[in-house]
Amino acid sequence: MNESHDPHLECWVRSAHNASTDFPIQNLPFGIFRRAESDDEPRVGVAIGDQILDVTTWLSEGLFDGAAAEAAARCALPTLNALMALGNEAISALRRGIVAILSTDGIGYENFKRLGDACLTPVSGAQLFAPVKVGDYTDFYASVYHATNVGSMFRPDNPLLPNYKFVPIGYHGRASSIVASGTEIIRPRGQTKVPTSEIPTFGPSRMLDYESELGFFVGRGNTLGAPIPIQRAAEHIFGFCLVNDWSARDIQAWEYQPLGPFLAKSFATSTSPWVVTAEAIEPFRAPAFARDAGDPAPLDYLSAPDDQKNGGIQLFLEVWMQSAIMRDQKVPAVRLSRTNFGSMYWTPAQMLAHHASNGCNLRPGDLLGSGTVSGKDKTERGCLLELTWRGAEPVTLPTGEQRRFLEDGDEVIMRGYCERDGFARIGFGDCRGIVSPAAG
Ligand code: CA
């Protein structure tokens, strides 16, 4: 850890000190923005309180030098990819440069008085974009509770398949349909078959679901044929975001055998607008999953002492929902679940090392999803499939409406944050999406 983690840092942006902000000076997540109704090209910004710091303007004022200036020079672009490719040491230098600008005794305030909103834009006056051009998207299945719950619905006698505790299970997802938070989610159409019928029909999904996941982006990549050892895996993770892996359960149930998820998943995946860097997460590192006595040890290529000791993250994820009727009646969104990333059987470093273990090349901006984050208790289930037990136990909303799966007009809001005594709480910002009716 370094001076950017000091919980006593003071910032001249007042809103960064609000107890409820996701973005104190210790966080400094990166995103892509432009001032609303401007002709600006979208470019890299850093969230601070309820404001966005324009890295490019501060660079042109000469406020970065050395490695920080080199990194800042990659911030006049409409994606984070070029910045991510520099590797985490460069990102650390840039973070420390930004702390020097924003801290109360730092070099920034006089410049702000002169430059105003050319260097600091209110979030309320900005348009946010998907932060990364994702080349490849891979989704894992790392919560042993999620895997056991879902498995037990389909295979009551044998919920967890024999490979689960050896292999970080995953599949290749679809990058083209990754969308920014706030993008409407059009209900997918597809083939579904009810048990009482011999043949499937084609139409709008009736079992649309969300999945609350943590995403992590690859920073520096690896060469094709050159695996990433587990000891070096963390260096290749640029940062983290929230992911909603929208899922059509009825399409999934009919199509998934024998090759796995396809059209049930590829119609949309939402990500939160800010990428929280691996460095910002450092104070919240935690031990890897505490395996049961009977569980196998990870194979050598997935096992490193430092990852076992610090590869987990103390991070909380929440899912909130507001139906169209709730919105009309001004009933606030209601929380459906709250869970802890400590329930994940595999660490992000294990997932990344496994992904590259066959020589597969990962590239800057690739997105890896953790899989649905579900814990032991019912209040910790990260999708409706589990929460309503495939529709058998509907959720009742404050309006009296019931939900087995998502209805048109429902908004799903995901939130995430890290907190620990002795450190400033940092959050991810909302990942939102409203379901709209199927096309045609
Ligand atoms: Ca998923």
PDB file of C-alpha atoms in Angstrom, residues 199-396:
ATOM      1  CA  ILE A 199     -41.718 -29.402 -29.359  1.00  0.00           C
ATOM      2  CA  PRO A 200     -40.323 -25.914 -28.630  1.00  0.00           C
ATOM      3  CA  THR A 201     -41.853 -22.596 -29.599  1.00  0.00           C
ATOM      4  CA  PHE A 202     -40.150 -19.295 -30.528  1.00  0.00           C
ATOM      5  CA  GLY A 203     -41.085 -16.106 -28.688  1.00  0.00           C
ATOM      6  CA  PRO A 204     -40.205 -13.637 -25.910  1.00  0.00           C
ATOM      7  CA  SER A 205     -38.454 -15.169 -22.901  1.00  0.00           C
ATOM      8  CA  ARG A 206     -40.816 -15.578 -19.938  1.00  0.00           C
ATOM      9  CA  MET A 207     -38.023 -16.297 -17.450  1.00  0.00           C
ATOM     10  CA  LEU A 208     -35.745 -13.262 -17.746  1.00  0.00           C
ATOM     11  CA  ASP A 209     -33.256 -12.948 -14.884  1.00  0.00           C
ATOM     12  CA  TYR A 210     -30.278 -10.898 -13.729  1.00  0.00           C
ATOM     13  CA  GLU A 211     -26.979 -12.213 -12.326  1.00  0.00           C
ATOM     14  CA  SER A 212     -24.964 -10.047  -9.920  1.00  0.00           C
ATOM     15  CA  GLU A 213     -21.264 -10.501 -10.625  1.00  0.00           C
ATOM     16  CA  LEU A 214     -17.910  -8.847 -10.123  1.00  0.00           C
ATOM     17  CA  GLY A 215     -16.054  -8.196 -13.363  1.00  0.00           C
ATOM     18  CA  PHE A 216     -12.311  -7.748 -13.706  1.00  0.00           C
ATOM     19  CA  PHE A 217     -10.427  -6.279 -16.634  1.00  0.00           C
ATOM     20  CA  VAL A 218      -7.117  -7.493 -17.997  1.00  0.00           C
ATOM     21  CA  GLY A 219      -4.414  -4.808 -17.988  1.00  0.00           C
ATOM     22  CA  ARG A 220      -1.132  -5.966 -19.469  1.00  0.00           C
ATOM     23  CA  GLY A 221      -1.749  -9.047 -21.594  1.00  0.00           C
ATOM     24  CA  ASN A 222       0.309 -12.157 -22.393  1.00  0.00           C
ATOM     25  CA  THR A 223       1.752 -13.558 -25.602  1.00  0.00           C
ATOM     26  CA  LEU A 224      -0.041 -16.453 -27.287  1.00  0.00           C
ATOM     27  CA  GLY A 225       1.541 -19.662 -26.015  1.00  0.00           C
ATOM     28  CA  ALA A 226       2.966 -18.058 -22.854  1.00  0.00           C
ATOM     29  CA  PRO A 227       0.785 -18.836 -19.819  1.00  0.00           C
ATOM     30  CA  ILE A 228       0.597 -16.443 -16.864  1.00  0.00           C
ATOM     31  CA  PRO A 229       1.898 -18.101 -13.689  1.00  0.00           C
ATOM     32  CA  ILE A 230      -0.406 -17.760 -10.687  1.00  0.00           C
ATOM     33  CA  GLN A 231       2.339 -15.814  -8.883  1.00  0.00           C
ATOM     34  CA  ARG A 232       2.142 -13.091 -11.580  1.00  0.00           C
ATOM     35  CA  ALA A 233      -1.606 -13.188 -12.255  1.00  0.00           C
ATOM     36  CA  ALA A 234      -2.579 -10.243 -10.025  1.00  0.00           C
ATOM     37  CA  GLU A 235      -0.218  -7.960 -11.996  1.00  0.00           C
ATOM     38  CA  HIS A 236      -2.367  -8.542 -15.081  1.00  0.00           C
ATOM     39  CA  ILE A 237      -5.619  -7.369 -13.443  1.00  0.00           C
ATOM     40  CA  PHE A 238      -6.153  -3.650 -14.091  1.00  0.00           C
ATOM     41  CA  GLY A 239      -9.316  -3.273 -12.068  1.00  0.00           C
ATOM     42  CA  PHE A 240     -12.881  -4.241 -11.231  1.00  0.00           C
ATOM     43  CA  CYS A 241     -16.459  -3.310 -12.149  1.00  0.00           C
ATOM     44  CA  LEU A 242     -19.976  -4.581 -11.496  1.00  0.00           C
ATOM     45  CA  VAL A 243     -21.505  -6.889 -14.078  1.00  0.00           C
ATOM     46  CA  ASN A 244     -25.139  -7.812 -14.674  1.00  0.00           C
ATOM     47  CA  ASP A 245     -25.093 -10.983 -16.762  1.00  0.00           C
ATOM     48  CA  TRP A 246     -28.737 -10.856 -17.940  1.00  0.00           C
ATOM     49  CA  SER A 247     -29.971 -14.418 -18.475  1.00  0.00           C
ATOM     50  CA  ALA A 248     -33.051 -15.969 -20.100  1.00  0.00           C
ATOM     51  CA  ARG A 249     -33.596 -19.101 -18.012  1.00  0.00           C
ATOM     52  CA  ASP A 250     -36.169 -20.719 -20.305  1.00  0.00           C
ATOM     53  CA  ILE A 251     -33.947 -20.317 -23.372  1.00  0.00           C
ATOM     54  CA  GLN A 252     -30.974 -21.520 -21.314  1.00  0.00           C
ATOM     55  CA  ALA A 253     -32.713 -24.665 -20.052  1.00  0.00           C
ATOM     56  CA  TRP A 254     -33.512 -25.811 -23.603  1.00  0.00           C
ATOM     57  CA  GLU A 255     -30.271 -24.861 -25.377  1.00  0.00           C
ATOM     58  CA  TYR A 256     -27.470 -25.474 -22.858  1.00  0.00           C
ATOM     59  CA  GLN A 257     -26.820 -29.156 -23.415  1.00  0.00           C
ATOM     60  CA  PRO A 258     -24.308 -30.293 -24.512  1.00  0.00           C
ATOM     61  CA  LEU A 259     -22.206 -27.158 -25.178  1.00  0.00           C
ATOM     62  CA  GLY A 260     -23.315 -24.639 -22.546  1.00  0.00           C
ATOM     63  CA  PRO A 261     -24.774 -21.117 -22.581  1.00  0.00           C
ATOM     64  CA  PHE A 262     -25.375 -19.404 -25.924  1.00  0.00           C
ATOM     65  CA  LEU A 263     -28.338 -17.163 -26.832  1.00  0.00           C
ATOM     66  CA  ALA A 264     -29.674 -17.214 -23.256  1.00  0.00           C
ATOM     67  CA  LYS A 265     -26.766 -14.948 -22.308  1.00  0.00           C
ATOM     68  CA  SER A 266     -25.507 -13.135 -25.406  1.00  0.00           C
ATOM     69  CA  PHE A 267     -28.333 -10.599 -25.819  1.00  0.00           C
ATOM     70  CA  ALA A 268     -26.974  -8.149 -23.201  1.00  0.00           C
ATOM     71  CA  THR A 269     -24.447  -7.770 -20.369  1.00  0.00           C
ATOM     72  CA  SER A 270     -24.381  -4.499 -18.397  1.00  0.00           C
ATOM     73  CA  THR A 271     -21.286  -3.076 -16.690  1.00  0.00           C
ATOM     74  CA  SER A 272     -20.943  -0.235 -14.196  1.00  0.00           C
ATOM     75  CA  PRO A 273     -19.402   2.977 -15.592  1.00  0.00           C
ATOM     76  CA  TRP A 274     -16.302   3.182 -13.370  1.00  0.00           C
ATOM     77  CA  VAL A 275     -13.369   0.786 -13.173  1.00  0.00           C
ATOM     78  CA  VAL A 276     -11.998   0.554  -9.620  1.00  0.00           C
ATOM     79  CA  THR A 277      -8.271  -0.130  -9.880  1.00  0.00           C
ATOM     80  CA  ALA A 278      -6.571  -3.136  -8.338  1.00  0.00           C
ATOM     81  CA  GLU A 279      -4.508  -0.672  -6.317  1.00  0.00           C
ATOM     82  CA  ALA A 280      -7.627   0.940  -4.784  1.00  0.00           C
ATOM     83  CA  ILE A 281      -8.773  -2.548  -3.704  1.00  0.00           C
ATOM     84  CA  GLU A 282      -5.493  -3.330  -1.860  1.00  0.00           C
ATOM     85  CA  PRO A 283      -6.715  -2.431   1.678  1.00  0.00           C
ATOM     86  CA  PHE A 284      -9.606  -4.874   1.264  1.00  0.00           C
ATOM     87  CA  ARG A 285      -7.618  -7.931   0.293  1.00  0.00           C
ATOM     88  CA  ALA A 286      -8.654 -11.084   2.168  1.00  0.00           C
ATOM     89  CA  PRO A 287      -7.689 -14.745   2.307  1.00  0.00           C
ATOM     90  CA  ALA A 288      -8.841 -17.067  -0.485  1.00  0.00           C
ATOM     91  CA  PHE A 289     -11.944 -19.216   0.150  1.00  0.00           C
ATOM     92  CA  ALA A 290     -11.734 -21.321   3.312  1.00  0.00           C
ATOM     93  CA  ARG A 291     -12.118 -24.794   1.849  1.00  0.00           C
ATOM     94  CA  ASP A 292     -13.725 -27.603   3.834  1.00  0.00           C
ATOM     95  CA  ALA A 293     -11.437 -30.263   5.274  1.00  0.00           C
ATOM     96  CA  GLY A 294     -12.616 -32.724   2.631  1.00  0.00           C
ATOM     97  CA  ASP A 295     -12.015 -30.384  -0.323  1.00  0.00           C
ATOM     98  CA  PRO A 296      -9.020 -31.001  -2.592  1.00  0.00           C
ATOM     99  CA  ALA A 297      -6.121 -28.541  -2.484  1.00  0.00           C
ATOM    100  CA  PRO A 298      -5.846 -26.461  -5.671  1.00  0.00           C
ATOM    101  CA  LEU A 299      -3.479 -27.972  -8.237  1.00  0.00           C
ATOM    102  CA  ASP A 300       0.001 -26.398  -8.222  1.00  0.00           C
ATOM    103  CA  TYR A 301      -0.622 -24.083 -11.188  1.00  0.00           C
ATOM    104  CA  LEU A 302      -3.551 -22.543  -9.243  1.00  0.00           C
ATOM    105  CA  SER A 303      -1.793 -22.311  -5.915  1.00  0.00           C
ATOM    106  CA  ALA A 304       0.494 -19.580  -4.600  1.00  0.00           C
ATOM    107  CA  PRO A 305       0.992 -18.712  -0.923  1.00  0.00           C
ATOM    108  CA  ASP A 306       0.412 -15.000  -1.486  1.00  0.00           C
ATOM    109  CA  ASP A 307      -2.802 -15.626  -3.437  1.00  0.00           C
ATOM    110  CA  GLN A 308      -4.075 -17.986  -0.727  1.00  0.00           C
ATOM    111  CA  LYS A 309      -3.322 -15.321   1.871  1.00  0.00           C
ATOM    112  CA  ASN A 310      -4.436 -12.164  -0.005  1.00  0.00           C
ATOM    113  CA  GLY A 311      -6.178 -13.213  -3.234  1.00  0.00           C
ATOM    114  CA  GLY A 312      -9.735 -12.759  -1.940  1.00  0.00           C
ATOM    115  CA  ILE A 313     -11.525  -9.413  -1.598  1.00  0.00           C
ATOM    116  CA  GLN A 314     -13.704  -8.132   1.222  1.00  0.00           C
ATOM    117  CA  LEU A 315     -16.412  -6.715  -1.001  1.00  0.00           C
ATOM    118  CA  PHE A 316     -20.192  -6.519  -0.718  1.00  0.00           C
ATOM    119  CA  LEU A 317     -22.641  -6.692  -3.611  1.00  0.00           C
ATOM    120  CA  GLU A 318     -26.279  -5.634  -3.470  1.00  0.00           C
ATOM    121  CA  VAL A 319     -29.175  -6.031  -5.900  1.00  0.00           C
ATOM    122  CA  TRP A 320     -32.050  -3.528  -5.831  1.00  0.00           C
ATOM    123  CA  MET A 321     -35.214  -3.453  -7.910  1.00  0.00           C
ATOM    124  CA  GLN A 322     -37.858  -0.893  -8.848  1.00  0.00           C
ATOM    125  CA  SER A 323     -40.866  -1.952 -10.928  1.00  0.00           C
ATOM    126  CA  ALA A 324     -42.664   0.405 -13.323  1.00  0.00           C
ATOM    127  CA  ILE A 325     -45.532   0.716 -10.816  1.00  0.00           C
ATOM    128  CA  MET A 326     -43.090   1.518  -8.018  1.00  0.00           C
ATOM    129  CA  ARG A 327     -41.531   4.198 -10.250  1.00  0.00           C
ATOM    130  CA  ASP A 328     -44.972   5.687 -11.026  1.00  0.00           C
ATOM    131  CA  GLN A 329     -45.950   5.696  -7.354  1.00  0.00           C
ATOM    132  CA  LYS A 330     -42.527   7.053  -6.338  1.00  0.00           C
ATOM    133  CA  VAL A 331     -41.851   3.991  -4.194  1.00  0.00           C
ATOM    134  CA  PRO A 332     -38.074   3.748  -3.778  1.00  0.00           C
ATOM    135  CA  ALA A 333     -36.170   0.735  -5.093  1.00  0.00           C
ATOM    136  CA  VAL A 334     -36.144  -2.249  -2.736  1.00  0.00           C
ATOM    137  CA  ARG A 335     -33.098  -4.371  -1.908  1.00  0.00           C
ATOM    138  CA  LEU A 336     -33.419  -8.007  -2.982  1.00  0.00           C
ATOM    139  CA  SER A 337     -30.061  -9.359  -1.811  1.00  0.00           C
ATOM    140  CA  ARG A 338     -26.735  -8.514  -0.237  1.00  0.00           C
ATOM    141  CA  THR A 339     -23.767 -10.833  -0.478  1.00  0.00           C
ATOM    142  CA  ASN A 340     -20.037 -10.982   0.147  1.00  0.00           C
ATOM    143  CA  PHE A 341     -17.371 -11.816  -2.427  1.00  0.00           C
ATOM    144  CA  GLY A 342     -15.811 -14.071   0.243  1.00  0.00           C
ATOM    145  CA  SER A 343     -18.233 -16.766  -0.932  1.00  0.00           C
ATOM    146  CA  MET A 344     -16.197 -17.284  -4.121  1.00  0.00           C
ATOM    147  CA  TYR A 345     -14.417 -20.618  -4.347  1.00  0.00           C
ATOM    148  CA  TRP A 346     -11.771 -19.221  -6.736  1.00  0.00           C
ATOM    149  CA  THR A 347      -9.840 -15.940  -6.531  1.00  0.00           C
ATOM    150  CA  PRO A 348      -9.638 -13.577  -9.533  1.00  0.00           C
ATOM    151  CA  ALA A 349      -5.944 -14.507  -9.882  1.00  0.00           C
ATOM    152  CA  GLN A 350      -6.815 -18.221 -10.026  1.00  0.00           C
ATOM    153  CA  MET A 351      -9.453 -17.568 -12.702  1.00  0.00           C
ATOM    154  CA  LEU A 352      -7.018 -15.483 -14.768  1.00  0.00           C
ATOM    155  CA  ALA A 353      -4.119 -17.950 -14.399  1.00  0.00           C
ATOM    156  CA  HIS A 354      -6.419 -20.815 -15.355  1.00  0.00           C
ATOM    157  CA  HIS A 355      -7.678 -18.893 -18.404  1.00  0.00           C
ATOM    158  CA  ALA A 356      -4.111 -18.427 -19.696  1.00  0.00           C
ATOM    159  CA  SER A 357      -2.844 -21.845 -18.556  1.00  0.00           C
ATOM    160  CA  ASN A 358      -3.333 -23.440 -21.986  1.00  0.00           C
ATOM    161  CA  GLY A 359      -1.434 -20.611 -23.673  1.00  0.00           C
ATOM    162  CA  CYS A 360      -4.524 -18.527 -24.483  1.00  0.00           C
ATOM    163  CA  ASN A 361      -3.511 -14.884 -24.882  1.00  0.00           C
ATOM    164  CA  LEU A 362      -5.385 -12.331 -22.796  1.00  0.00           C
ATOM    165  CA  ARG A 363      -5.408  -8.766 -24.096  1.00  0.00           C
ATOM    166  CA  PRO A 364      -5.779  -5.349 -22.466  1.00  0.00           C
ATOM    167  CA  GLY A 365      -9.477  -4.716 -21.938  1.00  0.00           C
ATOM    168  CA  ASP A 366     -10.607  -8.343 -21.882  1.00  0.00           C
ATOM    169  CA  LEU A 367     -13.401  -8.756 -19.343  1.00  0.00           C
ATOM    170  CA  LEU A 368     -13.607 -11.723 -16.984  1.00  0.00           C
ATOM    171  CA  GLY A 369     -16.825 -12.148 -14.971  1.00  0.00           C
ATOM    172  CA  SER A 370     -16.740 -13.943 -11.631  1.00  0.00           C
ATOM    173  CA  GLY A 371     -20.053 -15.710 -12.085  1.00  0.00           C
ATOM    174  CA  THR A 372     -23.108 -14.999  -9.933  1.00  0.00           C
ATOM    175  CA  VAL A 373     -22.002 -14.049  -6.440  1.00  0.00           C
ATOM    176  CA  SER A 374     -24.243 -15.962  -4.029  1.00  0.00           C
ATOM    177  CA  GLY A 375     -23.645 -16.806  -0.386  1.00  0.00           C
ATOM    178  CA  LYS A 376     -25.002 -19.412   1.996  1.00  0.00           C
ATOM    179  CA  ASP A 377     -28.183 -17.626   3.101  1.00  0.00           C
ATOM    180  CA  LYS A 378     -31.333 -16.913   1.126  1.00  0.00           C
ATOM    181  CA  THR A 379     -30.749 -13.147   1.465  1.00  0.00           C
ATOM    182  CA  GLU A 380     -27.390 -13.672  -0.277  1.00  0.00           C
ATOM    183  CA  ARG A 381     -28.665 -15.128  -3.556  1.00  0.00           C
ATOM    184  CA  GLY A 382     -27.456 -13.086  -6.531  1.00  0.00           C
ATOM    185  CA  CYS A 383     -30.134 -13.994  -9.123  1.00  0.00           C
ATOM    186  CA  LEU A 384     -33.908 -14.567  -9.183  1.00  0.00           C
ATOM    187  CA  LEU A 385     -33.502 -18.199 -10.252  1.00  0.00           C
ATOM    188  CA  GLU A 386     -32.025 -18.901  -6.817  1.00  0.00           C
ATOM    189  CA  LEU A 387     -33.913 -16.249  -4.832  1.00  0.00           C
ATOM    190  CA  THR A 388     -37.344 -17.512  -5.971  1.00  0.00           C
ATOM    191  CA  TRP A 389     -36.137 -21.102  -6.372  1.00  0.00           C
ATOM    192  CA  ARG A 390     -37.026 -21.174 -10.057  1.00  0.00           C
ATOM    193  CA  GLY A 391     -40.272 -19.314  -9.414  1.00  0.00           C
ATOM    194  CA  ALA A 392     -41.571 -21.528  -6.579  1.00  0.00           C
ATOM    195  CA  GLU A 393     -41.047 -18.847  -3.895  1.00  0.00           C
ATOM    196  CA  PRO A 394     -41.920 -15.468  -5.470  1.00  0.00           C
ATOM    197  CA  VAL A 395     -40.557 -12.201  -4.130  1.00  0.00           C
ATOM    198  CA  THR A 396     -43.178  -9.664  -2.973  1.00  0.00           C
TER     199      THR A 396
END
